[in-house]
Tab-separated table of C-alpha atoms in Angstrom:
chain	number	residue	atom	x	y	z
A	1	MET	CA	7.938	44.527	2.157
A	2	PHE	CA	10.701	42.643	0.412
A	3	SER	CA	11.191	38.975	0.579
A	4	LEU	CA	13.720	36.347	-0.804
A	5	ASP	CA	12.466	33.426	-2.851
A	6	PRO	CA	14.231	30.304	-1.485
A	7	ASP	CA	14.220	28.927	-5.050
A	8	PHE	CA	16.404	31.891	-6.090
A	9	LEU	CA	18.765	31.453	-3.198
A	10	ARG	CA	19.028	27.750	-4.194
A	11	SER	CA	20.095	28.741	-7.709
A	12	PHE	CA	22.442	31.252	-6.169
A	13	LEU	CA	24.214	28.567	-4.122
A	14	ALA	CA	24.394	26.343	-7.013
A	15	ILE	CA	26.367	29.021	-8.947
A	16	CYS	CA	28.583	29.724	-6.137
A	17	GLU	CA	29.394	25.906	-5.695
A	18	THR	CA	29.930	25.171	-9.496
A	19	GLY	CA	31.450	28.420	-10.500
A	20	SER	CA	29.338	28.642	-13.794
A	21	TYR	CA	25.749	29.345	-14.822
A	22	GLY	CA	25.951	26.303	-17.084
A	23	ALA	CA	26.874	23.788	-14.437
A	24	ALA	CA	24.480	25.467	-11.885
A	25	ALA	CA	21.495	25.167	-14.298
A	26	ALA	CA	22.164	21.528	-14.729
A	27	ARG	CA	22.301	20.992	-10.936
A	28	VAL	CA	19.077	22.701	-10.187
A	29	ASN	CA	17.197	21.563	-13.328
A	30	LYS	CA	16.785	24.948	-14.921
A	31	THR	CA	17.859	26.752	-18.115
A	32	GLN	CA	20.840	29.226	-18.064
A	33	SER	CA	18.284	32.046	-19.034
A	34	THR	CA	16.022	31.174	-16.100
A	35	LEU	CA	19.071	31.308	-13.797
A	36	SER	CA	20.251	34.745	-15.288
A	37	ALA	CA	16.582	36.089	-14.729
A	38	GLN	CA	16.530	34.748	-11.134
A	39	MET	CA	19.889	36.411	-10.304
A	40	LYS	CA	18.718	39.647	-11.824
A	41	LYS	CA	15.626	39.591	-9.739
A	42	LEU	CA	17.573	38.693	-6.637
A	43	GLU	CA	19.986	41.661	-7.083
A	44	GLU	CA	17.051	44.141	-7.711
A	45	THR	CA	15.408	42.882	-4.490
A	46	LEU	CA	18.670	43.348	-2.424
A	47	GLY	CA	19.631	46.534	-4.351
A	48	THR	CA	23.209	45.451	-5.170
A	49	ASN	CA	25.276	43.292	-7.532
A	50	LEU	CA	25.997	39.823	-6.333
A	51	PHE	CA	28.571	38.800	-9.046
A	52	GLU	CA	31.528	40.508	-10.719
A	53	LYS	CA	33.134	39.710	-13.989
A	54	THR	CA	36.822	38.396	-13.549
A	55	GLY	CA	37.777	37.681	-17.132
A	56	ARG	CA	35.230	35.371	-18.398
A	57	ARG	CA	34.356	34.058	-15.104
A	58	ASN	CA	31.727	35.225	-12.497
A	59	THR	CA	33.086	35.756	-9.057
A	60	LEU	CA	31.214	36.932	-5.908
A	61	SER	CA	31.131	40.487	-5.088
A	62	PRO	CA	31.493	41.674	-1.423
A	63	ALA	CA	27.643	41.711	-1.306
A	64	GLY	CA	27.419	38.306	-2.864
A	65	SER	CA	29.887	36.841	-0.274
A	66	ARG	CA	27.652	38.454	2.628
A	67	LEU	CA	24.528	36.730	1.027
A	68	LEU	CA	26.337	33.425	0.844
A	69	ALA	CA	26.448	33.351	4.654
A	70	TYR	CA	22.679	33.810	4.849
A	71	ALA	CA	21.502	31.806	1.684
A	72	GLY	CA	22.594	28.239	3.035
A	73	PRO	CA	20.626	28.434	6.436
A	74	ILE	CA	17.569	29.880	4.638
A	75	VAL	CA	17.454	27.170	2.042
A	76	ARG	CA	18.052	24.441	4.571
A	77	LEU	CA	15.379	25.768	6.968
A	78	ASN	CA	12.918	26.082	4.079
A	79	ASP	CA	13.616	22.467	3.142
A	80	GLU	CA	13.242	21.252	6.698
A	81	THR	CA	9.944	23.193	7.060
A	82	ILE	CA	8.643	21.631	3.753
A	83	ASN	CA	9.565	18.058	4.689
A	84	ALA	CA	7.947	18.498	8.173
A	85	PHE	CA	4.530	18.811	6.323
A	86	ARG	CA	5.298	17.062	3.008
A	87	PRO	CA	7.499	14.006	3.282
A	88	PRO	CA	10.113	13.830	0.564
A	89	ALA	CA	9.111	12.049	-2.739
A	90	VAL	CA	9.668	8.474	-2.708
A	91	SER	CA	10.562	6.338	-5.853
A	92	GLY	CA	11.492	2.744	-6.618
A	93	ALA	CA	9.636	-0.538	-7.065
A	94	ILE	CA	8.065	-3.028	-4.763
A	95	LYS	CA	6.520	-6.411	-5.315
A	96	ILE	CA	3.625	-7.546	-3.134
A	97	GLY	CA	1.975	-10.877	-2.749
A	98	THR	CA	-1.489	-11.479	-1.529
A	99	SER	CA	-4.468	-13.751	-1.745
A	100	ASP	CA	-7.141	-13.157	-4.447
A	101	ASP	CA	-9.766	-12.101	-1.855
A	102	TYR	CA	-7.658	-9.706	-0.181
A	103	ALA	CA	-6.554	-8.274	-3.378
A	104	GLN	CA	-10.194	-7.559	-4.267
A	105	SER	CA	-11.391	-6.430	-0.809
A	106	PHE	CA	-8.563	-4.411	0.554
A	107	LEU	CA	-5.857	-3.594	-2.031
A	108	PRO	CA	-7.794	-1.275	-4.365
A	109	PRO	CA	-8.165	1.723	-1.897
A	110	VAL	CA	-4.714	1.051	-0.553
A	111	LEU	CA	-3.199	1.033	-3.914
A	112	ALA	CA	-5.135	4.155	-5.150
A	113	ASN	CA	-4.120	6.115	-2.062
A	114	PHE	CA	-0.604	4.982	-2.489
A	115	ALA	CA	-0.381	5.999	-6.016
A	116	ALA	CA	-1.652	9.389	-5.198
A	117	THR	CA	1.020	9.908	-2.400
A	118	CYS	CA	3.819	8.086	-3.993
A	119	PRO	CA	3.298	8.318	-7.730
A	120	ALA	CA	6.948	7.492	-8.460
A	121	VAL	CA	6.895	4.033	-6.996
A	122	GLU	CA	6.040	1.030	-9.252
A	123	VAL	CA	3.981	-1.736	-7.537
A	124	GLU	CA	3.729	-5.152	-8.861
A	125	VAL	CA	0.942	-7.292	-7.269
A	126	VAL	CA	1.004	-11.220	-7.428
A	127	THR	CA	-2.078	-13.042	-6.204
A	128	SER	CA	-2.527	-16.614	-5.185
A	129	ASP	CA	-3.579	-18.623	-2.032
A	130	THR	CA	-1.709	-18.224	1.122
A	131	ARG	CA	0.025	-21.577	1.094
A	132	THR	CA	1.080	-21.332	-2.540
A	133	LEU	CA	2.638	-17.941	-1.921
A	134	LEU	CA	4.456	-19.219	1.246
A	135	ALA	CA	5.862	-22.264	-0.727
A	136	ARG	CA	7.047	-20.390	-3.804
A	137	ASP	CA	10.645	-20.765	-4.734
A	138	ASP	CA	10.964	-17.040	-5.218
A	139	THR	CA	9.353	-16.009	-2.102
A	140	GLU	CA	12.329	-13.910	-1.221
A	141	THR	CA	11.666	-11.676	-4.186
A	142	PHE	CA	8.577	-10.345	-2.543
A	143	ASP	CA	9.050	-7.155	-0.561
A	144	ALA	CA	5.863	-8.131	1.409
A	145	LEU	CA	3.179	-10.647	1.687
A	146	LEU	CA	-0.421	-9.803	2.700
A	147	ILE	CA	-1.856	-13.021	3.503
A	148	SER	CA	-3.849	-15.235	6.027
A	149	THR	CA	-1.913	-16.139	9.236
A	150	THR	CA	-3.463	-19.587	9.378
A	151	TYR	CA	-0.255	-21.281	8.707
A	152	GLY	CA	1.619	-19.519	11.465
A	153	ASP	CA	1.993	-15.775	12.417
A	154	ASP	CA	5.878	-16.057	12.909
A	155	GLY	CA	7.313	-12.736	11.470
A	156	PHE	CA	3.814	-11.312	10.619
A	157	GLU	CA	2.467	-7.940	11.726
A	158	ILE	CA	-1.163	-8.866	12.551
A	159	LEU	CA	-3.508	-6.290	10.835
A	160	ARG	CA	-6.755	-7.573	11.960
A	161	LYS	CA	-8.623	-10.884	12.990
A	162	ASP	CA	-12.059	-11.830	12.002
A	163	GLN	CA	-14.571	-14.599	12.970
A	164	LEU	CA	-15.378	-16.729	9.910
A	165	HIS	CA	-18.999	-17.735	9.187
A	166	TRP	CA	-20.923	-20.043	6.941
A	167	ILE	CA	-22.281	-17.955	4.170
A	168	GLY	CA	-25.197	-18.739	1.742
A	169	SER	CA	-27.848	-17.171	-0.497
A	170	ASP	CA	-30.571	-15.155	1.135
A	171	ARG	CA	-33.068	-16.882	-1.298
A	172	HIS	CA	-31.936	-20.515	-0.891
A	173	ALA	CA	-31.207	-23.053	2.076
A	174	ARG	CA	-28.730	-25.284	0.387
A	175	HIS	CA	-27.181	-26.116	3.764
A	176	LYS	CA	-30.322	-28.252	4.530
A	177	ALA	CA	-29.241	-30.584	1.694
A	178	GLU	CA	-28.266	-34.149	2.946
A	179	ARG	CA	-24.941	-33.555	1.297
A	180	ILE	CA	-24.142	-29.915	1.341
A	181	PRO	CA	-22.885	-28.464	-1.920
A	182	LEU	CA	-19.760	-26.447	-1.212
A	183	ALA	CA	-18.259	-23.389	-3.252
A	184	LEU	CA	-14.842	-22.980	-1.951
A	185	TRP	CA	-11.444	-21.621	-2.989
A	186	SER	CA	-8.803	-23.778	-4.591
A	187	ASP	CA	-6.857	-26.349	-2.658
A	188	GLY	CA	-4.174	-24.495	-0.587
A	189	CYS	CA	-6.588	-21.705	0.749
A	190	SER	CA	-6.633	-21.679	4.431
A	191	TRP	CA	-10.496	-21.004	4.565
A	192	ARG	CA	-11.130	-24.183	2.539
A	193	ALA	CA	-9.285	-26.198	5.119
A	194	LYS	CA	-11.070	-24.785	7.844
A	195	ALA	CA	-14.426	-25.291	6.133
A	196	LEU	CA	-13.727	-29.062	5.637
A	197	ALA	CA	-12.295	-29.551	9.237
A	198	ALA	CA	-15.519	-27.830	10.638
A	199	LEU	CA	-17.777	-30.126	8.576
A	200	ALA	CA	-16.002	-33.224	9.670
A	201	GLN	CA	-16.225	-32.169	13.258
A	202	GLY	CA	-19.895	-31.445	13.044
A	203	GLY	CA	-20.637	-34.722	11.281
A	204	ARG	CA	-22.032	-33.263	7.992
A	205	GLU	CA	-21.772	-34.812	4.644
A	206	TRP	CA	-20.733	-32.629	1.752
A	207	ARG	CA	-19.824	-32.590	-1.993
A	208	MET	CA	-17.631	-30.036	-3.802
A	209	ALA	CA	-19.837	-28.044	-6.312
A	210	TYR	CA	-17.494	-25.327	-7.130
A	211	THR	CA	-13.730	-24.846	-6.796
A	212	THR	CA	-12.343	-21.672	-8.071
A	213	SER	CA	-9.867	-18.786	-7.473
A	214	ASN	CA	-12.098	-16.123	-8.967
A	215	ALA	CA	-13.743	-14.042	-6.228
A	216	PRO	CA	-16.572	-12.598	-8.228
A	217	LEU	CA	-17.537	-15.988	-9.656
A	218	LEU	CA	-17.396	-17.731	-6.167
A	219	LEU	CA	-19.788	-15.028	-4.589
A	220	ALA	CA	-22.068	-15.341	-7.753
A	221	THR	CA	-22.243	-19.024	-7.386
A	222	VAL	CA	-23.332	-18.761	-3.705
A	223	ARG	CA	-25.690	-16.050	-4.297
A	224	ASP	CA	-27.491	-18.040	-7.095
A	225	GLY	CA	-27.965	-21.024	-4.638
A	226	LEU	CA	-25.401	-23.387	-6.173
A	227	GLY	CA	-23.478	-23.904	-3.161
A	228	ILE	CA	-22.467	-22.379	0.303
A	229	THR	CA	-19.076	-21.013	1.349
A	230	ILE	CA	-17.261	-19.433	4.404
A	231	GLY	CA	-15.809	-16.017	5.059
A	232	PRO	CA	-15.803	-13.121	7.542
A	233	ARG	CA	-18.657	-10.588	7.667
A	234	TRP	CA	-16.816	-8.192	5.350
A	235	TYR	CA	-17.237	-10.988	2.702
A	236	LEU	CA	-21.026	-10.433	2.634
A	237	THR	CA	-22.416	-8.669	-0.584
A	238	PRO	CA	-26.059	-8.067	-1.673
A	239	GLY	CA	-27.945	-11.424	-1.937
A	240	LEU	CA	-25.796	-13.266	0.669
A	241	ARG	CA	-26.346	-14.024	4.356
A	242	ILE	CA	-24.710	-15.728	7.317
A	243	ILE	CA	-26.185	-19.122	7.976
A	244	GLU	CA	-26.464	-19.032	11.730
A	245	GLU	CA	-27.702	-22.580	11.970
A	246	MET	CA	-24.433	-23.830	10.312
A	247	ASP	CA	-22.333	-21.568	12.575
A	248	ALA	CA	-23.907	-23.287	15.507
A	249	GLN	CA	-23.665	-26.981	14.131
A	250	CYS	CA	-20.201	-26.666	12.443
A	251	PRO	CA	-18.470	-23.592	14.150
A	252	LEU	CA	-15.532	-21.991	12.408
A	253	GLU	CA	-12.335	-20.544	13.684
A	254	LYS	CA	-11.101	-16.999	13.436
A	255	ASP	CA	-8.699	-15.991	10.713
A	256	GLY	CA	-6.109	-13.326	10.819
A	257	ILE	CA	-4.795	-10.964	8.110
A	258	GLY	CA	-1.083	-10.263	8.359
A	259	ILE	CA	1.814	-8.710	6.477
A	260	ARG	CA	5.258	-10.215	6.439
A	261	THR	CA	8.166	-8.294	4.976
A	262	ARG	CA	11.425	-9.629	3.555
A	263	PRO	CA	14.217	-9.741	6.019
A	264	GLY	CA	16.620	-6.903	5.978
A	265	GLU	CA	16.515	-3.171	5.920
A	266	LYS	CA	13.179	-1.906	4.385
A	267	SER	CA	13.322	0.612	1.431
A	268	PRO	CA	11.650	3.924	1.691
A	269	SER	CA	9.212	2.857	-0.917
A	270	LEU	CA	8.240	-0.241	1.063
A	271	GLU	CA	7.963	1.721	4.243
A	272	ALA	CA	5.696	4.296	2.509
A	273	PHE	CA	3.507	1.310	1.303
A	274	LEU	CA	3.387	-0.288	4.773
A	275	LYS	CA	2.279	3.042	6.244
A	276	GLU	CA	-0.634	3.116	3.790
A	277	VAL	CA	-1.676	-0.303	4.630
A	278	ARG	CA	-1.673	0.251	8.334
A	279	LEU	CA	-3.725	3.351	7.824
A	280	HIS	CA	-6.321	1.493	5.838
A	281	PHE	CA	-6.687	-1.426	8.283
A	282	LYS	CA	-6.706	1.020	11.240
A	283	GLY	CA	-9.968	2.438	9.682
A	284	GLU	CA	-11.105	-1.041	8.683
A	285	GLY	CA	-10.687	-2.276	12.185
A	286	ARG	CA	-14.005	-0.496	13.415
A	287	LEU	CA	-15.652	-3.096	11.220
A	288	ALA	CA	-13.908	-6.185	12.430
A	289	VAL	CA	-15.937	-8.771	14.234
A	290	ALA	CA	-14.260	-10.155	17.399
């Protein structure tokens, strides 16, 4: 049974619309010899000539005029069918701001999947603490901010909420010290503010042992018993545990993760990125602690 290749028909339409093989080849990103071979194969399939020579110009034959009526709808239906299952390729550039811990815990799989589905989109990621990102003079240059909602959730799409816990080493009990050694993020981190407020409310004395914006260093410091920190359950890594005694004595608040986009119409590349983020957090939601 014979069949028509939509790619051949697309080339045929380009020749009809431009009036020359050279211009048509440029439009469909093929060489003139490839177009000639396609038209020869198309004519063999249909058993008729599609073009006639009029001087130095190719014109449609009566059979070619008949095919023209069918070719357009076939190509359009082919494209609609493909797009229904494989969205059109997206290109462009987006700039994302996020906190260091979210960048380490959530962004790698998001960015890996996004790069696989939208390889033509360039992504720039800038990390800092939430308050600093919100206070930057160039905040409007970010397409989206993936940050804590502690400082207000106005304009945010909430992705998840987690209960914060006191976290320490599973081999040490530094929380029993008279002045608790703390290992916290730099000033401006919402978790740091929550930790100090909870200690004040619980009447515990403390000292700052480590202040850093380096997530691996912070967790290593706590794991080695040099201080305690706070975070949600997903923050736990081997060698760390939740300090239930501290949770009871100096209870912490919940923390939300949200994404805020720049006002105005969203670009296709940003929409595609947001879709990937939502898919990731939808799966992560099963691990959320209420």
